[in-house]
GROMACS .gro file of C-alpha atoms in nm:
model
  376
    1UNK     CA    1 -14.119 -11.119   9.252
    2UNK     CA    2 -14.423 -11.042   9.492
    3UNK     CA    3 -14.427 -10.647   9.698
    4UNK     CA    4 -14.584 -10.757   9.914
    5UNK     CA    5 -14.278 -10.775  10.192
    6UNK     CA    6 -14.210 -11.115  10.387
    7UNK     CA    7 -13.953 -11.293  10.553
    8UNK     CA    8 -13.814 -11.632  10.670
    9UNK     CA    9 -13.597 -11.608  10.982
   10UNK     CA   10 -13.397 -11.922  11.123
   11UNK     CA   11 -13.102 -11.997  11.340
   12UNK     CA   12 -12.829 -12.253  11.341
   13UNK     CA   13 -12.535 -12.235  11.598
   14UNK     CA   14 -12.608 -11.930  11.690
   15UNK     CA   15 -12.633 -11.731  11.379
   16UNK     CA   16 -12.954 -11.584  11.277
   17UNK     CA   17 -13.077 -11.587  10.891
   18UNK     CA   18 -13.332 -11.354  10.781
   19UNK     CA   19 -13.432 -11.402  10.423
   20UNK     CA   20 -13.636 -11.088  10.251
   21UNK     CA   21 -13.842 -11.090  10.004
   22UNK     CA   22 -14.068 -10.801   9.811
   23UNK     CA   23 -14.043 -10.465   9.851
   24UNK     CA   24 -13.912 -10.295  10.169
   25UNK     CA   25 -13.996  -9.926  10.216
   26UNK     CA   26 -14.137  -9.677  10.423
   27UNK     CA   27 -14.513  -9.733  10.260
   28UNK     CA   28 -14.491 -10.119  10.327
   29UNK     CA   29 -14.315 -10.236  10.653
   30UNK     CA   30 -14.601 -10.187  10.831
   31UNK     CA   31 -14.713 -10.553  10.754
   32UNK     CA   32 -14.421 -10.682  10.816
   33UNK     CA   33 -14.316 -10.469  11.118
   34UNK     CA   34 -14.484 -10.612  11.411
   35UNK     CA   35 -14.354 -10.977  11.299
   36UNK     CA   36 -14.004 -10.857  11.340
   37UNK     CA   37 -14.035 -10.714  11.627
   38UNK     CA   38 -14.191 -11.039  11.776
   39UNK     CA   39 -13.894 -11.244  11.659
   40UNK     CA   40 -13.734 -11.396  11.970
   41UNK     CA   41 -13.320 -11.302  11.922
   42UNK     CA   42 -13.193 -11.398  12.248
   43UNK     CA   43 -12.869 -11.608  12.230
   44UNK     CA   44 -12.802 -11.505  11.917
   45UNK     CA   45 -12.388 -11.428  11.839
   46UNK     CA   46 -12.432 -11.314  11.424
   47UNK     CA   47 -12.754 -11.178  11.291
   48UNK     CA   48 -12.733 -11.196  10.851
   49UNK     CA   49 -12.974 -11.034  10.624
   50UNK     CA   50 -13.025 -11.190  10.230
   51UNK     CA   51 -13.161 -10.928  10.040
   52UNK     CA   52 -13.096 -11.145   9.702
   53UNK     CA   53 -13.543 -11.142   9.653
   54UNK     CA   54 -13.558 -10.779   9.754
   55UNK     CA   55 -13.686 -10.514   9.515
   56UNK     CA   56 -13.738 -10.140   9.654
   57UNK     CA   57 -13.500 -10.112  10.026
   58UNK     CA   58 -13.492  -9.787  10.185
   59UNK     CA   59 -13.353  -9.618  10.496
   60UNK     CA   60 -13.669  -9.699  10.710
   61UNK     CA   61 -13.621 -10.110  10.575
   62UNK     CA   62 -13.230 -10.020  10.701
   63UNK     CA   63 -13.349  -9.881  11.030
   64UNK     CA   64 -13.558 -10.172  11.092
   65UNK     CA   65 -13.267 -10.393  11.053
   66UNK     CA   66 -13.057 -10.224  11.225
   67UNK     CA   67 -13.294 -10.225  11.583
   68UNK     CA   68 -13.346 -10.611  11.531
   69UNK     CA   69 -12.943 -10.613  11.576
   70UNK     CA   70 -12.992 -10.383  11.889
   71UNK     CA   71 -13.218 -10.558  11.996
   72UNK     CA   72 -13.021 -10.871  11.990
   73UNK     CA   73 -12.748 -10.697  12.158
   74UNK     CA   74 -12.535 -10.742  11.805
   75UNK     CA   75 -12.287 -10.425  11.709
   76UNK     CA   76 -12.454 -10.483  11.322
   77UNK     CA   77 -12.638 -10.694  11.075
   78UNK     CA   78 -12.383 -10.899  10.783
   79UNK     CA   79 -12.584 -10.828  10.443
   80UNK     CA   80 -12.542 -11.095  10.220
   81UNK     CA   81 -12.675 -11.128   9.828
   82UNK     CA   82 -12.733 -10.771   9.860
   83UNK     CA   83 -12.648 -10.466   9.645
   84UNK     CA   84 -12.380 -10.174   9.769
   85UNK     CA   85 -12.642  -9.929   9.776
   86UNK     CA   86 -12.838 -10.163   9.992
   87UNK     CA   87 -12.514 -10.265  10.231
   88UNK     CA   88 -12.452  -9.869  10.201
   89UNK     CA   89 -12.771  -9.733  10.391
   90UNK     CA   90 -12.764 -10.046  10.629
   91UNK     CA   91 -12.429  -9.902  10.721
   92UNK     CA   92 -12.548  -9.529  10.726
   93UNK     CA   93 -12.835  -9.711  10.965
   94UNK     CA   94 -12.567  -9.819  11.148
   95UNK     CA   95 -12.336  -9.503  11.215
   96UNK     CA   96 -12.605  -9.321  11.329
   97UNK     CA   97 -12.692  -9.522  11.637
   98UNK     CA   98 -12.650  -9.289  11.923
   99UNK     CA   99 -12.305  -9.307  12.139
  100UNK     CA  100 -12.279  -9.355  12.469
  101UNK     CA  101 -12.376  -9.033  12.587
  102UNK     CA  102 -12.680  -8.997  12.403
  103UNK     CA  103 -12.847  -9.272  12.541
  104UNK     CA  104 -13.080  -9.236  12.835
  105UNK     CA  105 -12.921  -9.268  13.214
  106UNK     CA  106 -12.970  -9.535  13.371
  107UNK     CA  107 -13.167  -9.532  13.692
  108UNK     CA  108 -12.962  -9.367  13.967
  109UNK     CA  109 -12.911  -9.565  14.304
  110UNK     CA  110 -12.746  -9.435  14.612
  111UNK     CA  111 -12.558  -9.734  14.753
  112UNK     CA  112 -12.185  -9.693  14.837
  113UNK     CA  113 -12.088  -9.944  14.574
  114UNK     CA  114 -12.309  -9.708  14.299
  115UNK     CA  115 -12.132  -9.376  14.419
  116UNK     CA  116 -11.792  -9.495  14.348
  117UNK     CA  117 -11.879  -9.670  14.076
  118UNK     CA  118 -12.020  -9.318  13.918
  119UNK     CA  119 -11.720  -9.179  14.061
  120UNK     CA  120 -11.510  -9.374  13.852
  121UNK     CA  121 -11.723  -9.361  13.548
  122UNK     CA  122 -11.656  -8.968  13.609
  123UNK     CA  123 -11.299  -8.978  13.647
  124UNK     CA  124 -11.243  -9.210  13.354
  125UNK     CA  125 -11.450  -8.986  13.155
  126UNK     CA  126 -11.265  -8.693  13.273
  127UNK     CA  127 -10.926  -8.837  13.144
  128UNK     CA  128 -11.046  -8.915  12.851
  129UNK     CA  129 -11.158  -8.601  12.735
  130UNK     CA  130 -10.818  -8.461  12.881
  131UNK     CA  131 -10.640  -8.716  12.629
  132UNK     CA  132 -10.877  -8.619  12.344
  133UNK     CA  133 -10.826  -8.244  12.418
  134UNK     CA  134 -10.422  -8.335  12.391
  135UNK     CA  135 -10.469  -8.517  12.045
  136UNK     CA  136 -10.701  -8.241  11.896
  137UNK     CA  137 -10.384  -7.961  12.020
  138UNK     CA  138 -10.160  -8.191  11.871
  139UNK     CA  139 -10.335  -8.197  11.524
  140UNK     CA  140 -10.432  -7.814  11.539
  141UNK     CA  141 -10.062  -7.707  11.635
  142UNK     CA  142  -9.937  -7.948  11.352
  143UNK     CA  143 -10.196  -7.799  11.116
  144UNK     CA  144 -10.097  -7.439  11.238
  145UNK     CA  145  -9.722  -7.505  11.157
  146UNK     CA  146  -9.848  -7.628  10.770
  147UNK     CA  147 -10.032  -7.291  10.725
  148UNK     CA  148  -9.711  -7.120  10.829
  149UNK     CA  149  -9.472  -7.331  10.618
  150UNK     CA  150  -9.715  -7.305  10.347
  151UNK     CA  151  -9.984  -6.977  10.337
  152UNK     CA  152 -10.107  -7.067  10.051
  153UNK     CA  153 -10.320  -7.323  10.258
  154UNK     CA  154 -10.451  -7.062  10.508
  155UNK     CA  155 -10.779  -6.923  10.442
  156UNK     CA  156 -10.717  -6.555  10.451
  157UNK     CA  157 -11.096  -6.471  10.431
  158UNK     CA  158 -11.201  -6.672  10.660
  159UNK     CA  159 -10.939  -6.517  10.948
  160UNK     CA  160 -11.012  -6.202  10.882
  161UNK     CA  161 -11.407  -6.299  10.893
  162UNK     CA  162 -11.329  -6.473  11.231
  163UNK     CA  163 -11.133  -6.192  11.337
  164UNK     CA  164 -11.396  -5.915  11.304
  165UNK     CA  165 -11.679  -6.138  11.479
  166UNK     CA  166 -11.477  -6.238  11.774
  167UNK     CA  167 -11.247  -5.958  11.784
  168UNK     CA  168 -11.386  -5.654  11.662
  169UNK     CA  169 -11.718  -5.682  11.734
  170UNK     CA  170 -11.621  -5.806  12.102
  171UNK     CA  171 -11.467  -5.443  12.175
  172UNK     CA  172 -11.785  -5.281  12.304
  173UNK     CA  173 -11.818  -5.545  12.553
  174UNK     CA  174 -11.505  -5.595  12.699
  175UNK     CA  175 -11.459  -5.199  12.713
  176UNK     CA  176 -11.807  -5.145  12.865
  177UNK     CA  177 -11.747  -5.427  13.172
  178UNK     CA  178 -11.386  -5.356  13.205
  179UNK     CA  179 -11.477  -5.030  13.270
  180UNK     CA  180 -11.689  -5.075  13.558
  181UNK     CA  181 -11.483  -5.366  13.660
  182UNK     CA  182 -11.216  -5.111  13.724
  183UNK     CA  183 -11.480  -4.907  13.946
  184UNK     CA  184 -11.566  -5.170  14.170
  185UNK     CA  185 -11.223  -5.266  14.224
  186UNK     CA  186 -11.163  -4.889  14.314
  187UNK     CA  187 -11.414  -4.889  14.536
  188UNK     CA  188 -11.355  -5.110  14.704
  189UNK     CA  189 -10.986  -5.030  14.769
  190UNK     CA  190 -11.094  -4.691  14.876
  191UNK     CA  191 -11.345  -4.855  15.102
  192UNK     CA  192 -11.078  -5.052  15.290
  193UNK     CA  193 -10.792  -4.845  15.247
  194UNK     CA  194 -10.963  -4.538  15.388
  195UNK     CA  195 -10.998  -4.736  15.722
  196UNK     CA  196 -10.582  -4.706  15.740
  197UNK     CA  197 -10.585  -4.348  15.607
  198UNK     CA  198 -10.410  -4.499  15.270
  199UNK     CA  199 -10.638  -4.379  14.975
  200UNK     CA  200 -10.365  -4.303  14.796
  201UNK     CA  201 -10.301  -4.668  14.759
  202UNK     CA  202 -10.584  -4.728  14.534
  203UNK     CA  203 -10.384  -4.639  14.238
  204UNK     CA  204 -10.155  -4.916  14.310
  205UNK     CA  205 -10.455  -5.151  14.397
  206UNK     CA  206 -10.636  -5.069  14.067
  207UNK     CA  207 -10.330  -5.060  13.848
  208UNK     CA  208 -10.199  -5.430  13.988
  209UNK     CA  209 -10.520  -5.645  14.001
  210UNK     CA  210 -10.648  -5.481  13.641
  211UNK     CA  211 -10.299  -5.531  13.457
  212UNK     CA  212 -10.200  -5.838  13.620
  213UNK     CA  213 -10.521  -6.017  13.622
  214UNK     CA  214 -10.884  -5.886  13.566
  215UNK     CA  215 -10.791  -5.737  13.239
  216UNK     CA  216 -10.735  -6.086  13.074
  217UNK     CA  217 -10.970  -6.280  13.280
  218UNK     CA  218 -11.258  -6.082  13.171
  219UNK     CA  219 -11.155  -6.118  12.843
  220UNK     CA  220 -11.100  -6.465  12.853
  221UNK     CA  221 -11.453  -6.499  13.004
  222UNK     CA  222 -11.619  -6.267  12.771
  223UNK     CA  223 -11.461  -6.501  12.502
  224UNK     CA  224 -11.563  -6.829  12.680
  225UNK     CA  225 -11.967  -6.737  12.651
  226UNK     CA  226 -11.972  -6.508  12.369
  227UNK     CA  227 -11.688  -6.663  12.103
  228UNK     CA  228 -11.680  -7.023  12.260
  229UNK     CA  229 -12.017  -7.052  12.233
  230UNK     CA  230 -12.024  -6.926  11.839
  231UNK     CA  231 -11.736  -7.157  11.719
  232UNK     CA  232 -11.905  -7.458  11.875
  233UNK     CA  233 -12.258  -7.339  11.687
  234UNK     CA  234 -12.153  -7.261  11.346
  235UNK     CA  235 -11.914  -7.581  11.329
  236UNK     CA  236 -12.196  -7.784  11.538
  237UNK     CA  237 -12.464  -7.638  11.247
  238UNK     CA  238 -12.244  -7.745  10.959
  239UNK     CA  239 -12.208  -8.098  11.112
  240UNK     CA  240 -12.585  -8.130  11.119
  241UNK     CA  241 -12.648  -8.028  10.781
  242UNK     CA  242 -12.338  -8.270  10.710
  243UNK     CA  243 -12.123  -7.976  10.512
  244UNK     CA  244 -11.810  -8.138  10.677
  245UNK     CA  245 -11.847  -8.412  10.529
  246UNK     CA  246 -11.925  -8.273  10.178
  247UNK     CA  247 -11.606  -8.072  10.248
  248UNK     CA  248 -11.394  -8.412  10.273
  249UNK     CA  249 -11.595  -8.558  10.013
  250UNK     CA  250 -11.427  -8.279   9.787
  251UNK     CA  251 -11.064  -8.321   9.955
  252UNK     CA  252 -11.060  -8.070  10.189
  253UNK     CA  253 -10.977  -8.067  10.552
  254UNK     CA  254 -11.214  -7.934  10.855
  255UNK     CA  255 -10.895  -7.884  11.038
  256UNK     CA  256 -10.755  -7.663  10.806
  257UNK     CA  257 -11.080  -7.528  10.698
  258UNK     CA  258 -11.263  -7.428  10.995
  259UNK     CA  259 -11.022  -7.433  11.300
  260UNK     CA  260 -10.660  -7.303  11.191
  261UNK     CA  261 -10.844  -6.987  11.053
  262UNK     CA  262 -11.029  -6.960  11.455
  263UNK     CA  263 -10.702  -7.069  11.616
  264UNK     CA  264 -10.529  -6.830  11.458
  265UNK     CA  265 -10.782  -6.555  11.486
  266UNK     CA  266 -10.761  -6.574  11.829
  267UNK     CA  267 -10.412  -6.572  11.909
  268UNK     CA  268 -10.459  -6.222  11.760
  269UNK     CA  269 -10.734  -6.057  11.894
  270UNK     CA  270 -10.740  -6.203  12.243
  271UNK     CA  271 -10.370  -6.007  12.302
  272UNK     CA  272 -10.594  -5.674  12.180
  273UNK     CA  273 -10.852  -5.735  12.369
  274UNK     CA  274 -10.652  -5.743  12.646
  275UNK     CA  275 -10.524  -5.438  12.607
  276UNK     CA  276 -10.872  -5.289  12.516
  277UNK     CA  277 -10.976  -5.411  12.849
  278UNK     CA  278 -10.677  -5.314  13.029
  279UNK     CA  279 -10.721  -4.975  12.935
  280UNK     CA  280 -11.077  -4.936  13.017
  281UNK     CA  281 -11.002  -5.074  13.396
  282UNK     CA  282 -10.752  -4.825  13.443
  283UNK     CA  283 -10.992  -4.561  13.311
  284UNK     CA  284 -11.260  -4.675  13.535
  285UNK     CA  285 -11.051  -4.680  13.852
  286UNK     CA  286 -10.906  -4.367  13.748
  287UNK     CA  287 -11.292  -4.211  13.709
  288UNK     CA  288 -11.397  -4.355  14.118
  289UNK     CA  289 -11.056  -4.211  14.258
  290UNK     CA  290 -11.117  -3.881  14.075
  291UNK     CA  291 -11.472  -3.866  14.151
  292UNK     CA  292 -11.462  -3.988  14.547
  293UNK     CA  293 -11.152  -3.994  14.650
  294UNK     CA  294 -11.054  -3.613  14.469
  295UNK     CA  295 -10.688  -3.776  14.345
  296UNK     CA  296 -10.670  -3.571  14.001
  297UNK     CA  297 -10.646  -3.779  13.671
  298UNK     CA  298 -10.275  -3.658  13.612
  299UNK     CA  299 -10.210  -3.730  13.985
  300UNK     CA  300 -10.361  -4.117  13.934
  301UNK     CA  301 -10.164  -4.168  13.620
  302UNK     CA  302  -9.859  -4.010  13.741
  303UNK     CA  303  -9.836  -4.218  14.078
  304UNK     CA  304  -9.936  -4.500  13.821
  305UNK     CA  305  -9.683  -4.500  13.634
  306UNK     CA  306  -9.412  -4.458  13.923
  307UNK     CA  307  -9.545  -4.651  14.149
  308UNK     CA  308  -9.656  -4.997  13.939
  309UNK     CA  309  -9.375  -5.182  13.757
  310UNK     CA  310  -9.439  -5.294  13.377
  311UNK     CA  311  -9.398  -5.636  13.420
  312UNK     CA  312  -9.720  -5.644  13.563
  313UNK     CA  313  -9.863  -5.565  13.174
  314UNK     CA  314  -9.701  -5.844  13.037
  315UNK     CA  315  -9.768  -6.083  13.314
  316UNK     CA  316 -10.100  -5.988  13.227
  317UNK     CA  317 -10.008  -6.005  12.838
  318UNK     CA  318  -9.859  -6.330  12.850
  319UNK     CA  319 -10.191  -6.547  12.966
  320UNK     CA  320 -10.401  -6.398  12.655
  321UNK     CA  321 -10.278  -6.571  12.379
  322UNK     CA  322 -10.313  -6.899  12.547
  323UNK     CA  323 -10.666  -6.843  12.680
  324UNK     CA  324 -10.735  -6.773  12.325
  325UNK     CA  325 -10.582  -7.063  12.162
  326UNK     CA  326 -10.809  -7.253  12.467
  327UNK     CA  327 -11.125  -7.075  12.420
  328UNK     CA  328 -11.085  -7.156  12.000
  329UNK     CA  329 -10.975  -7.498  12.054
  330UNK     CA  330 -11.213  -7.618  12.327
  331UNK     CA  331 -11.486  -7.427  12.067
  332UNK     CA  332 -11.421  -7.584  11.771
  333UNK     CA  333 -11.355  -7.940  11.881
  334UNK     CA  334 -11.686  -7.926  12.078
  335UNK     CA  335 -11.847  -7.820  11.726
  336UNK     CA  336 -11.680  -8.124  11.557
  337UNK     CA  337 -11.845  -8.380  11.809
  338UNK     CA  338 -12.165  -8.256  11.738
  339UNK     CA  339 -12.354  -8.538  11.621
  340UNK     CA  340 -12.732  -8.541  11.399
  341UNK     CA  341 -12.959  -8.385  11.619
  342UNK     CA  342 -13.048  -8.044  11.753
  343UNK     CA  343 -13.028  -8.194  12.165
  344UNK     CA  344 -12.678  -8.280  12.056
  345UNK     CA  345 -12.576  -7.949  11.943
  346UNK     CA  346 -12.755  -7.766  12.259
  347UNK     CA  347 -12.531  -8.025  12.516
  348UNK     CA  348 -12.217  -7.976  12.303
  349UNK     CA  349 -12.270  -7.572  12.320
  350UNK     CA  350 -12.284  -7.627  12.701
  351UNK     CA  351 -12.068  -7.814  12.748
  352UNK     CA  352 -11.830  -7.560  12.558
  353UNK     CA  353 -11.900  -7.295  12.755
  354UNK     CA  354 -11.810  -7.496  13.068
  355UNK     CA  355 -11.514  -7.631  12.987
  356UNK     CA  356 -11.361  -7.300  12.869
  357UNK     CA  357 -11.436  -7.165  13.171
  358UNK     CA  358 -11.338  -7.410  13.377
  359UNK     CA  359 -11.021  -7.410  13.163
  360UNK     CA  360 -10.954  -7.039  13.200
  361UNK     CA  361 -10.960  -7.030  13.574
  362UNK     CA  362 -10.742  -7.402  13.611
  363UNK     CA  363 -10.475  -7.236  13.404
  364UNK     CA  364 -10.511  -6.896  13.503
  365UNK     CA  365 -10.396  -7.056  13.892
  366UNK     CA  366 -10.111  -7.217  13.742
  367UNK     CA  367  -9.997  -6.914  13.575
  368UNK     CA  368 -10.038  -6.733  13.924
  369UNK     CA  369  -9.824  -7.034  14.104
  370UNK     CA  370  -9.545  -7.017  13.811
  371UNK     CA  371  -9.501  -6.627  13.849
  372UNK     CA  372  -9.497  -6.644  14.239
  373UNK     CA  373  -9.222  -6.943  14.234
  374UNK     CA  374  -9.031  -6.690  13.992
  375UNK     CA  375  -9.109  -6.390  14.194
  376UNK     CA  376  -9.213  -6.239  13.956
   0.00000   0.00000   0.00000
């Protein structure tokens, strides 16, 4: 058998033959490279490949394959008189063509019939990841409701891991900008109010817009760049490096694995970082109103406490655990579409970020039109 590689290629009704022969590797297909790429493909509706004569094959013979079929405009190359480990990296070849998105843009034009053509691309895209978000809650909800039917499938080390990076270690944060959050909102109530001769009011101001809604926001936004961001890296990392797939080689599941113990971690620590945030507002408004506006700490709390009703807390309350469950799930799904190469995990990071945000603040407006039609 020579090693010198060759080939025979000829069609009939369409279907192109390619006969190998020799060895095909990385240290040889440069004779035999420039041939194939000359081969003229048009027309053709089935591309075959014998590799009965073939000693060594490799991934860079499978590659080259694989682009003649591209080339052709074919979906793949049929191996025939070949061995699985041959029809194996053809198909790895294969799977790791990039997807739609990773190939370049075309050329943009600025016609009418091009804009609403791009405007439909968008807005079928833009379903489409709505429907794919719904199936991914659908199988992390399911997969939640296993791991509380049966704990012995939750991984408790991994929660509690989860818990203390996006949790724990978030409390500086949250405390440090809530706190001056709270400021500026006192300020500027005083600003305003002082116009009227109502000062006073700025207790109520603060007390309402921090416990009803800039507690959990910035939370929820804190979450979104600094959490978000990590879930989609790590899982985005172990795609790469193709640990989710040695982790269903050995029978286990990535939902289970890496996004019930996230889910779940969230649902708890958003709720405490609420309240970590609420708090620090308050204290913030409390410090502006004692420092320029002379109303005493026990004075602010006092009228606080009289003056704002409780439901406003667990209006407040009620939005964290679902901007948790959207920051983790948005996070982690992101991470699982992460495909082989680095620009991949750097667009599926930012595009992460974006959608949680842009998540937050879409349901964060329903939220505000369901309490309103409830008066509540």
């Amino acid at each position: 058998m020579p090693t010198t590689p060759r080939f025979d290629f000829d069609t009939h009704d369409g279907t192109g033959t390619l006969r190998l022969e020799g060895d095909w590797g990385v240290h040889t297909l440069n004779a035999v490279e420039p041939s194939l790429k000359a081969l003229e493909t048009d027309g053709l509706t089935r591309l075959e490949a014998d590799l009965s004569n073939v000693g060594r094959f490799d991934t860079a013979a499978a590659f080259l394959l694989d682009r003649l079929a591209c080339r052709a405009g074919l979906e793949s190359v049929t191996i025939t008189h070949g061995s699985e480990s041959m029809k194996a990296l053809v198909a790895q070849a294969q799977a790791l063509r990039p997807g739609p998105e990773e190939e370049a843009e075309p050329k943009q034009t600025f016609g009418l019939v091009d804009l609403l053509e791009r405007t439909g691309r968008s807005t079928m895209r833009f379903i489409n990841e709505g429907l794919d978000m719904l199936a991914f809650l659908g199988d992390t909800l399911t997969s939640m409701l296993m791991a509380i039917l049966r704990p012995a499938r939750m991984r408790w080390t991994a929660l509690v891991s989860v818990m203390e990076d996006s949790g724990l270690d978030a409390v500086p944060i949250v405390g440090f900008l809530s706190f001056f959050v709270g400021m500026v909102i006192a300020f500027i109530g005083a600003t305003t109010l002082s116009e009227f001769g109502a000062t006073i009011f700025t207790v109520e101001l603060v007390g309402i817009a921090v416990l009803r809604e800039f507690g959990v926001i910035l939370t929820a936004v804190i979450l979104a760049g600094r959490t978000n961001s990590a879930f989609t890296a790590q899982i985005g990392a172990m795609r790469m490096y193709q640990e989710v797939d040695a982790m269903q080689t050995l029978g286990l599941d990535p939902m289970d694995v890496l996004v019930v113990p996230r889910a779940f971690a969230m649902l708890i620590m958003t709720p405490v970082l609420t309240l970590v945030a609420v708090l620090f507002g308050i204290g913030g408004g409390g410090f502006v109103s004692w420092v320029a506006l002379d109303i005493n700490p026990t004075v602010f709390f006092n009228r606080l406490q009289d003056t704002v009703p409780l439901q406003h807390f667990w209006v407040g309350m009620s939005k964290a655990p679902v901007f948790g469950m959207v920051v983790a799930l948005i996070g982690c799904r992101q991470g699982l579409q992460v495909g082989g190469s680095v620009q991949s995990l750097g667009r599926s990071t930012t595009k992460s970020v974006v959608q949680a945000l842009f998540s937050i603040i879409v349901i964060d407006a329903l939220f505000a039109v369901f309490y309103m039609e409830l008066d509540i």
